[in-house]
Short mmCIF file of N, CA, C and O and ligand atoms in Angstrom, two decimals:
data_model
loop_
_atom_site.label_atom_id
_atom_site.label_comp_id
_atom_site.label_asym_id
_atom_site.label_seq_id
_atom_site.Cartn_x
_atom_site.Cartn_y
_atom_site.Cartn_z
N MET A 1 -39.48 -23.72 -23.65
CA MET A 1 -38.99 -23.19 -24.91
C MET A 1 -40.01 -23.56 -25.99
O MET A 1 -40.84 -24.44 -25.77
N PRO A 2 -39.95 -22.94 -27.13
CA PRO A 2 -40.95 -23.22 -28.16
C PRO A 2 -41.05 -24.70 -28.53
O PRO A 2 -42.12 -25.18 -28.87
N ASP A 3 -39.93 -25.46 -28.41
CA ASP A 3 -39.96 -26.89 -28.76
C ASP A 3 -40.40 -27.78 -27.59
O ASP A 3 -40.38 -28.99 -27.68
N GLY A 4 -40.78 -27.18 -26.47
CA GLY A 4 -41.27 -27.95 -25.31
C GLY A 4 -40.18 -28.31 -24.32
O GLY A 4 -40.47 -28.85 -23.25
N SER A 5 -38.91 -28.06 -24.65
CA SER A 5 -37.83 -28.36 -23.71
C SER A 5 -37.68 -27.22 -22.69
O SER A 5 -38.36 -26.20 -22.78
N THR A 6 -36.79 -27.41 -21.74
CA THR A 6 -36.63 -26.44 -20.65
C THR A 6 -35.30 -25.72 -20.78
O THR A 6 -34.27 -26.37 -20.99
N ASN A 7 -35.33 -24.40 -20.67
CA ASN A 7 -34.07 -23.65 -20.68
C ASN A 7 -33.49 -23.62 -19.27
O ASN A 7 -34.22 -23.70 -18.28
N LEU A 8 -32.19 -23.52 -19.16
CA LEU A 8 -31.51 -23.49 -17.85
C LEU A 8 -30.67 -22.23 -17.76
O LEU A 8 -29.98 -21.88 -18.71
N ALA A 9 -30.70 -21.57 -16.62
CA ALA A 9 -29.84 -20.40 -16.41
C ALA A 9 -29.42 -20.36 -14.94
O ALA A 9 -30.18 -20.74 -14.05
N THR A 10 -28.23 -19.93 -14.71
CA THR A 10 -27.70 -19.83 -13.35
C THR A 10 -28.13 -18.50 -12.73
O THR A 10 -27.99 -17.45 -13.35
N VAL A 11 -28.65 -18.56 -11.52
CA VAL A 11 -29.14 -17.36 -10.83
C VAL A 11 -28.61 -17.38 -9.40
O VAL A 11 -28.83 -18.33 -8.66
N SER A 12 -27.89 -16.34 -9.03
CA SER A 12 -27.40 -16.26 -7.65
C SER A 12 -28.23 -15.28 -6.82
O SER A 12 -28.23 -15.35 -5.60
N TRP A 13 -28.96 -14.37 -7.51
CA TRP A 13 -29.74 -13.39 -6.77
C TRP A 13 -31.15 -13.92 -6.55
O TRP A 13 -32.01 -13.80 -7.43
N TRP A 14 -31.39 -14.51 -5.40
CA TRP A 14 -32.74 -14.95 -5.03
C TRP A 14 -32.91 -14.74 -3.54
O TRP A 14 -31.93 -14.64 -2.79
N ILE A 15 -34.14 -14.66 -3.10
CA ILE A 15 -34.40 -14.42 -1.69
C ILE A 15 -35.74 -15.03 -1.29
O ILE A 15 -36.72 -14.99 -2.05
N TYR A 16 -35.76 -15.64 -0.13
CA TYR A 16 -37.00 -16.16 0.45
C TYR A 16 -37.80 -14.98 0.97
O TYR A 16 -37.27 -14.13 1.68
N LEU A 17 -39.08 -14.88 0.62
CA LEU A 17 -39.90 -13.75 1.04
C LEU A 17 -40.91 -14.09 2.10
O LEU A 17 -41.08 -13.35 3.08
N SER A 18 -41.63 -15.21 1.94
CA SER A 18 -42.76 -15.45 2.83
C SER A 18 -43.16 -16.92 2.82
O SER A 18 -43.07 -17.60 1.78
N TYR A 19 -43.60 -17.42 3.99
CA TYR A 19 -44.08 -18.80 4.09
C TYR A 19 -45.54 -18.88 3.67
O TYR A 19 -45.95 -19.80 2.98
N HIS A 20 -46.35 -17.90 4.14
CA HIS A 20 -47.78 -17.91 3.81
C HIS A 20 -48.25 -16.51 3.48
O HIS A 20 -48.36 -15.69 4.40
N PRO A 21 -48.46 -16.15 2.24
CA PRO A 21 -48.37 -17.06 1.09
C PRO A 21 -46.92 -17.40 0.76
O PRO A 21 -46.02 -16.63 1.10
N ASN A 22 -46.73 -18.53 0.12
CA ASN A 22 -45.41 -19.02 -0.21
C ASN A 22 -44.80 -18.18 -1.34
O ASN A 22 -45.31 -18.20 -2.46
N MET A 23 -43.76 -17.40 -1.05
CA MET A 23 -43.17 -16.54 -2.08
C MET A 23 -41.65 -16.54 -2.01
O MET A 23 -41.06 -16.42 -0.94
N THR A 24 -41.04 -16.67 -3.16
CA THR A 24 -39.60 -16.55 -3.33
C THR A 24 -39.38 -15.58 -4.49
O THR A 24 -40.10 -15.65 -5.48
N ALA A 25 -38.41 -14.67 -4.36
CA ALA A 25 -38.13 -13.74 -5.44
C ALA A 25 -36.75 -14.04 -6.04
O ALA A 25 -35.87 -14.55 -5.35
N TYR A 26 -36.59 -13.77 -7.32
CA TYR A 26 -35.27 -13.85 -7.93
C TYR A 26 -35.17 -12.75 -8.97
O TYR A 26 -36.18 -12.21 -9.42
N ALA A 27 -33.94 -12.40 -9.31
CA ALA A 27 -33.72 -11.33 -10.29
C ALA A 27 -33.04 -11.91 -11.51
O ALA A 27 -32.02 -12.60 -11.40
N MET A 28 -33.60 -11.65 -12.67
CA MET A 28 -33.05 -12.15 -13.93
C MET A 28 -32.97 -10.98 -14.89
O MET A 28 -33.93 -10.21 -15.03
N ALA A 29 -31.85 -10.84 -15.54
CA ALA A 29 -31.66 -9.72 -16.47
C ALA A 29 -32.75 -9.70 -17.54
O ALA A 29 -33.13 -10.75 -18.07
N LYS A 30 -33.22 -8.51 -17.83
CA LYS A 30 -34.29 -8.36 -18.84
C LYS A 30 -33.85 -8.89 -20.20
O LYS A 30 -34.66 -9.35 -20.99
N THR A 31 -32.56 -8.80 -20.45
CA THR A 31 -32.05 -9.22 -21.76
C THR A 31 -31.88 -10.73 -21.87
O THR A 31 -31.62 -11.25 -22.96
N SER A 32 -32.02 -11.47 -20.76
CA SER A 32 -31.79 -12.93 -20.81
C SER A 32 -32.93 -13.63 -21.55
O SER A 32 -34.08 -13.18 -21.55
N TYR A 33 -32.60 -14.75 -22.14
CA TYR A 33 -33.61 -15.56 -22.82
C TYR A 33 -34.58 -16.12 -21.79
O TYR A 33 -35.79 -16.21 -22.04
N SER A 34 -34.05 -16.51 -20.62
CA SER A 34 -34.91 -17.05 -19.55
C SER A 34 -35.98 -16.04 -19.15
O SER A 34 -37.15 -16.40 -18.98
N GLY A 35 -35.56 -14.79 -19.01
CA GLY A 35 -36.52 -13.75 -18.64
C GLY A 35 -37.62 -13.64 -19.68
O GLY A 35 -38.81 -13.55 -19.35
N GLU A 36 -37.22 -13.70 -20.93
CA GLU A 36 -38.20 -13.61 -22.02
C GLU A 36 -39.19 -14.78 -21.94
O GLU A 36 -40.40 -14.59 -22.05
N LEU A 37 -38.67 -16.00 -21.70
CA LEU A 37 -39.54 -17.18 -21.63
C LEU A 37 -40.49 -17.09 -20.44
O LEU A 37 -41.68 -17.39 -20.56
N VAL A 38 -39.97 -16.67 -19.30
CA VAL A 38 -40.81 -16.61 -18.08
C VAL A 38 -41.89 -15.54 -18.22
O VAL A 38 -43.03 -15.75 -17.80
N ARG A 39 -41.53 -14.42 -18.82
CA ARG A 39 -42.57 -13.40 -19.03
C ARG A 39 -43.66 -13.93 -19.96
O ARG A 39 -44.82 -13.59 -19.82
N GLY A 40 -43.28 -14.83 -20.86
CA GLY A 40 -44.26 -15.37 -21.80
C GLY A 40 -45.13 -16.47 -21.21
O GLY A 40 -46.35 -16.43 -21.34
N ASN A 41 -44.52 -17.45 -20.50
CA ASN A 41 -45.34 -18.59 -20.04
C ASN A 41 -45.60 -18.62 -18.54
O ASN A 41 -46.31 -19.50 -18.05
N LYS A 42 -45.01 -17.67 -17.81
CA LYS A 42 -45.27 -17.52 -16.35
C LYS A 42 -44.88 -18.76 -15.56
O LYS A 42 -45.44 -19.04 -14.51
N LYS A 43 -43.94 -19.53 -16.06
CA LYS A 43 -43.52 -20.74 -15.34
C LYS A 43 -42.02 -20.70 -15.09
O LYS A 43 -41.25 -20.41 -16.01
N VAL A 44 -41.62 -21.02 -13.86
CA VAL A 44 -40.20 -21.09 -13.54
C VAL A 44 -40.00 -22.07 -12.39
O VAL A 44 -40.87 -22.22 -11.53
N VAL A 45 -38.88 -22.77 -12.40
CA VAL A 45 -38.52 -23.68 -11.31
C VAL A 45 -37.15 -23.25 -10.80
O VAL A 45 -36.21 -23.10 -11.60
N LEU A 46 -37.03 -23.03 -9.49
CA LEU A 46 -35.73 -22.71 -8.91
C LEU A 46 -35.21 -23.96 -8.20
O LEU A 46 -35.94 -24.57 -7.43
N THR A 47 -33.97 -24.33 -8.48
CA THR A 47 -33.38 -25.48 -7.79
C THR A 47 -32.01 -25.07 -7.26
O THR A 47 -31.38 -24.15 -7.80
N ILE A 48 -31.58 -25.73 -6.21
CA ILE A 48 -30.26 -25.44 -5.63
C ILE A 48 -29.35 -26.61 -5.97
O ILE A 48 -29.53 -27.71 -5.45
N PRO A 49 -28.40 -26.39 -6.88
CA PRO A 49 -27.56 -27.50 -7.34
C PRO A 49 -26.45 -27.84 -6.34
O PRO A 49 -26.02 -27.00 -5.56
N GLY A 50 -26.00 -29.08 -6.41
CA GLY A 50 -24.87 -29.51 -5.59
C GLY A 50 -23.55 -29.24 -6.30
O GLY A 50 -23.52 -28.95 -7.50
N THR A 51 -22.47 -29.37 -5.56
CA THR A 51 -21.15 -29.08 -6.13
C THR A 51 -20.75 -30.08 -7.22
O THR A 51 -19.89 -29.79 -8.03
N ALA A 52 -21.39 -31.23 -7.24
CA ALA A 52 -21.04 -32.26 -8.24
C ALA A 52 -21.28 -31.76 -9.66
O ALA A 52 -20.67 -32.27 -10.61
N ILE A 53 -22.17 -30.78 -9.84
CA ILE A 53 -22.47 -30.29 -11.20
C ILE A 53 -22.04 -28.84 -11.38
O ILE A 53 -22.62 -28.10 -12.19
N VAL A 54 -21.01 -28.43 -10.64
CA VAL A 54 -20.59 -27.02 -10.69
C VAL A 54 -20.20 -26.57 -12.10
O VAL A 54 -20.49 -25.45 -12.50
N GLU A 55 -19.56 -27.44 -12.86
CA GLU A 55 -19.14 -27.02 -14.21
C GLU A 55 -20.34 -26.76 -15.10
O GLU A 55 -20.37 -25.80 -15.88
N ALA A 56 -21.37 -27.60 -14.99
CA ALA A 56 -22.59 -27.40 -15.77
C ALA A 56 -23.30 -26.12 -15.32
O ALA A 56 -23.82 -25.36 -16.14
N VAL A 57 -23.30 -25.87 -14.02
CA VAL A 57 -23.93 -24.65 -13.49
C VAL A 57 -23.24 -23.41 -14.05
O VAL A 57 -23.90 -22.46 -14.51
N MET A 58 -21.92 -23.42 -14.05
CA MET A 58 -21.19 -22.27 -14.59
C MET A 58 -21.39 -22.16 -16.10
O MET A 58 -21.49 -21.05 -16.65
N GLY A 59 -21.50 -23.29 -16.76
CA GLY A 59 -21.76 -23.28 -18.20
C GLY A 59 -23.13 -22.68 -18.51
O GLY A 59 -23.28 -21.89 -19.45
N CYS A 60 -24.13 -23.04 -17.71
CA CYS A 60 -25.48 -22.50 -17.93
C CYS A 60 -25.54 -21.01 -17.62
O CYS A 60 -26.45 -20.32 -18.08
N GLY A 61 -24.55 -20.52 -16.88
CA GLY A 61 -24.51 -19.10 -16.55
C GLY A 61 -23.65 -18.29 -17.49
O GLY A 61 -23.50 -17.08 -17.32
N SER A 62 -23.07 -18.94 -18.48
CA SER A 62 -22.20 -18.20 -19.41
C SER A 62 -22.56 -18.45 -20.86
O SER A 62 -21.80 -18.10 -21.76
N THR A 63 -23.71 -19.10 -21.08
CA THR A 63 -24.20 -19.30 -22.45
C THR A 63 -25.69 -18.96 -22.45
O THR A 63 -26.34 -19.01 -21.41
N THR A 64 -26.22 -18.63 -23.61
CA THR A 64 -27.65 -18.32 -23.67
C THR A 64 -28.41 -19.41 -24.41
O THR A 64 -27.90 -19.98 -25.38
N GLY A 65 -29.61 -19.67 -23.90
CA GLY A 65 -30.47 -20.68 -24.52
C GLY A 65 -31.02 -20.24 -25.86
O GLY A 65 -31.67 -21.02 -26.54
N ARG A 66 -30.73 -18.98 -26.24
CA ARG A 66 -31.19 -18.53 -27.56
C ARG A 66 -30.56 -19.36 -28.67
O ARG A 66 -31.16 -19.57 -29.70
N ASP A 67 -29.31 -19.80 -28.44
CA ASP A 67 -28.62 -20.55 -29.50
C ASP A 67 -27.96 -21.83 -29.00
O ASP A 67 -27.21 -22.45 -29.73
N THR A 68 -28.22 -22.23 -27.74
CA THR A 68 -27.60 -23.44 -27.18
C THR A 68 -28.66 -24.25 -26.43
O THR A 68 -29.38 -23.68 -25.62
N GLY A 69 -28.73 -25.54 -26.67
CA GLY A 69 -29.59 -26.41 -25.87
C GLY A 69 -28.84 -26.76 -24.60
O GLY A 69 -28.03 -27.68 -24.58
N LYS A 70 -29.08 -26.02 -23.52
CA LYS A 70 -28.25 -26.20 -22.33
C LYS A 70 -28.56 -27.46 -21.52
O LYS A 70 -27.76 -27.86 -20.68
N GLY A 71 -29.70 -28.09 -21.77
CA GLY A 71 -30.04 -29.30 -21.04
C GLY A 71 -28.97 -30.38 -21.21
O GLY A 71 -28.73 -31.18 -20.30
N ALA A 72 -28.30 -30.40 -22.35
CA ALA A 72 -27.28 -31.41 -22.62
C ALA A 72 -26.13 -31.33 -21.62
O ALA A 72 -25.46 -32.32 -21.33
N GLN A 73 -25.91 -30.14 -21.06
CA GLN A 73 -24.81 -29.97 -20.10
C GLN A 73 -25.05 -30.76 -18.82
O GLN A 73 -24.13 -31.03 -18.06
N LEU A 74 -26.31 -31.12 -18.54
CA LEU A 74 -26.62 -31.83 -17.31
C LEU A 74 -26.74 -33.34 -17.52
O LEU A 74 -26.92 -34.08 -16.57
N ARG A 75 -26.63 -33.78 -18.76
CA ARG A 75 -26.69 -35.21 -18.99
C ARG A 75 -25.34 -35.83 -18.67
O ARG A 75 -24.31 -35.25 -19.00
N PRO A 76 -25.32 -36.99 -18.01
CA PRO A 76 -24.05 -37.62 -17.68
C PRO A 76 -23.24 -37.94 -18.93
O PRO A 76 -23.81 -38.34 -19.93
N ALA A 77 -21.93 -37.74 -18.86
CA ALA A 77 -21.07 -38.07 -20.01
C ALA A 77 -21.06 -39.58 -20.22
O ALA A 77 -21.10 -40.35 -19.26
N LYS A 78 -21.03 -40.01 -21.50
CA LYS A 78 -21.03 -41.45 -21.78
C LYS A 78 -19.61 -41.97 -21.85
O LYS A 78 -18.70 -41.26 -22.15
C1 FMN B 101 -22.49 -17.88 -10.81
C2 FMN B 101 -23.46 -17.11 -11.71
C3 FMN B 101 -24.54 -16.47 -11.13
C4 FMN B 101 -25.44 -15.73 -11.93
N1 FMN B 101 -26.48 -15.07 -11.34
C5 FMN B 101 -27.35 -14.36 -12.09
C6 FMN B 101 -28.45 -13.66 -11.48
O1 FMN B 101 -28.68 -13.69 -10.27
N2 FMN B 101 -29.27 -12.93 -12.30
C7 FMN B 101 -29.06 -12.86 -13.66
O2 FMN B 101 -29.84 -12.18 -14.34
N3 FMN B 101 -28.03 -13.52 -14.26
C8 FMN B 101 -27.19 -14.27 -13.51
N4 FMN B 101 -26.14 -14.94 -14.11
C9 FMN B 101 -25.97 -14.83 -15.56
C10 FMN B 101 -26.96 -15.71 -16.35
O3 FMN B 101 -26.98 -17.05 -15.87
C11 FMN B 101 -26.50 -15.68 -17.82
O4 FMN B 101 -26.75 -14.37 -18.34
C12 FMN B 101 -27.14 -16.73 -18.72
O5 FMN B 101 -26.38 -16.77 -19.91
C13 FMN B 101 -28.59 -16.45 -19.07
O6 FMN B 101 -29.01 -17.47 -19.95
P1 FMN B 101 -30.29 -17.32 -20.90
O7 FMN B 101 -29.98 -16.23 -21.91
O8 FMN B 101 -30.44 -18.69 -21.53
O9 FMN B 101 -31.44 -16.95 -20.02
C14 FMN B 101 -25.26 -15.67 -13.34
C15 FMN B 101 -24.17 -16.38 -13.92
C16 FMN B 101 -23.29 -17.10 -13.12
C17 FMN B 101 -22.14 -17.84 -13.76
#
């Protein structure tokens, strides 16, 4: 993101393509903030979350990073 932090978005549409060269594809809506960021900086990390953080995962999939710092959803509650 412009401030150096990382945006988070939930993605269910992904597919393994190839071992060599190593390729994985995913689909992200053109209107998403994540798509805009990735088109700009060409960097993305895909992770597979565990069920322990399901609420945060669903939250990241129903809010946009345009107006929410979603990283806070993954910080442990105090
Ligand atoms: C379970 C789940 C799966 C999702 N899978 C996708 C997906 O495969 N592709 C996509 O474009 N959006 C998907 N979404 C919606 C995005 O995560 C959602 O539009 C999000 O708000 C985008 O955030 P952003 O605007 O910060 O990029 C999914 C949402 C949920 C809850």
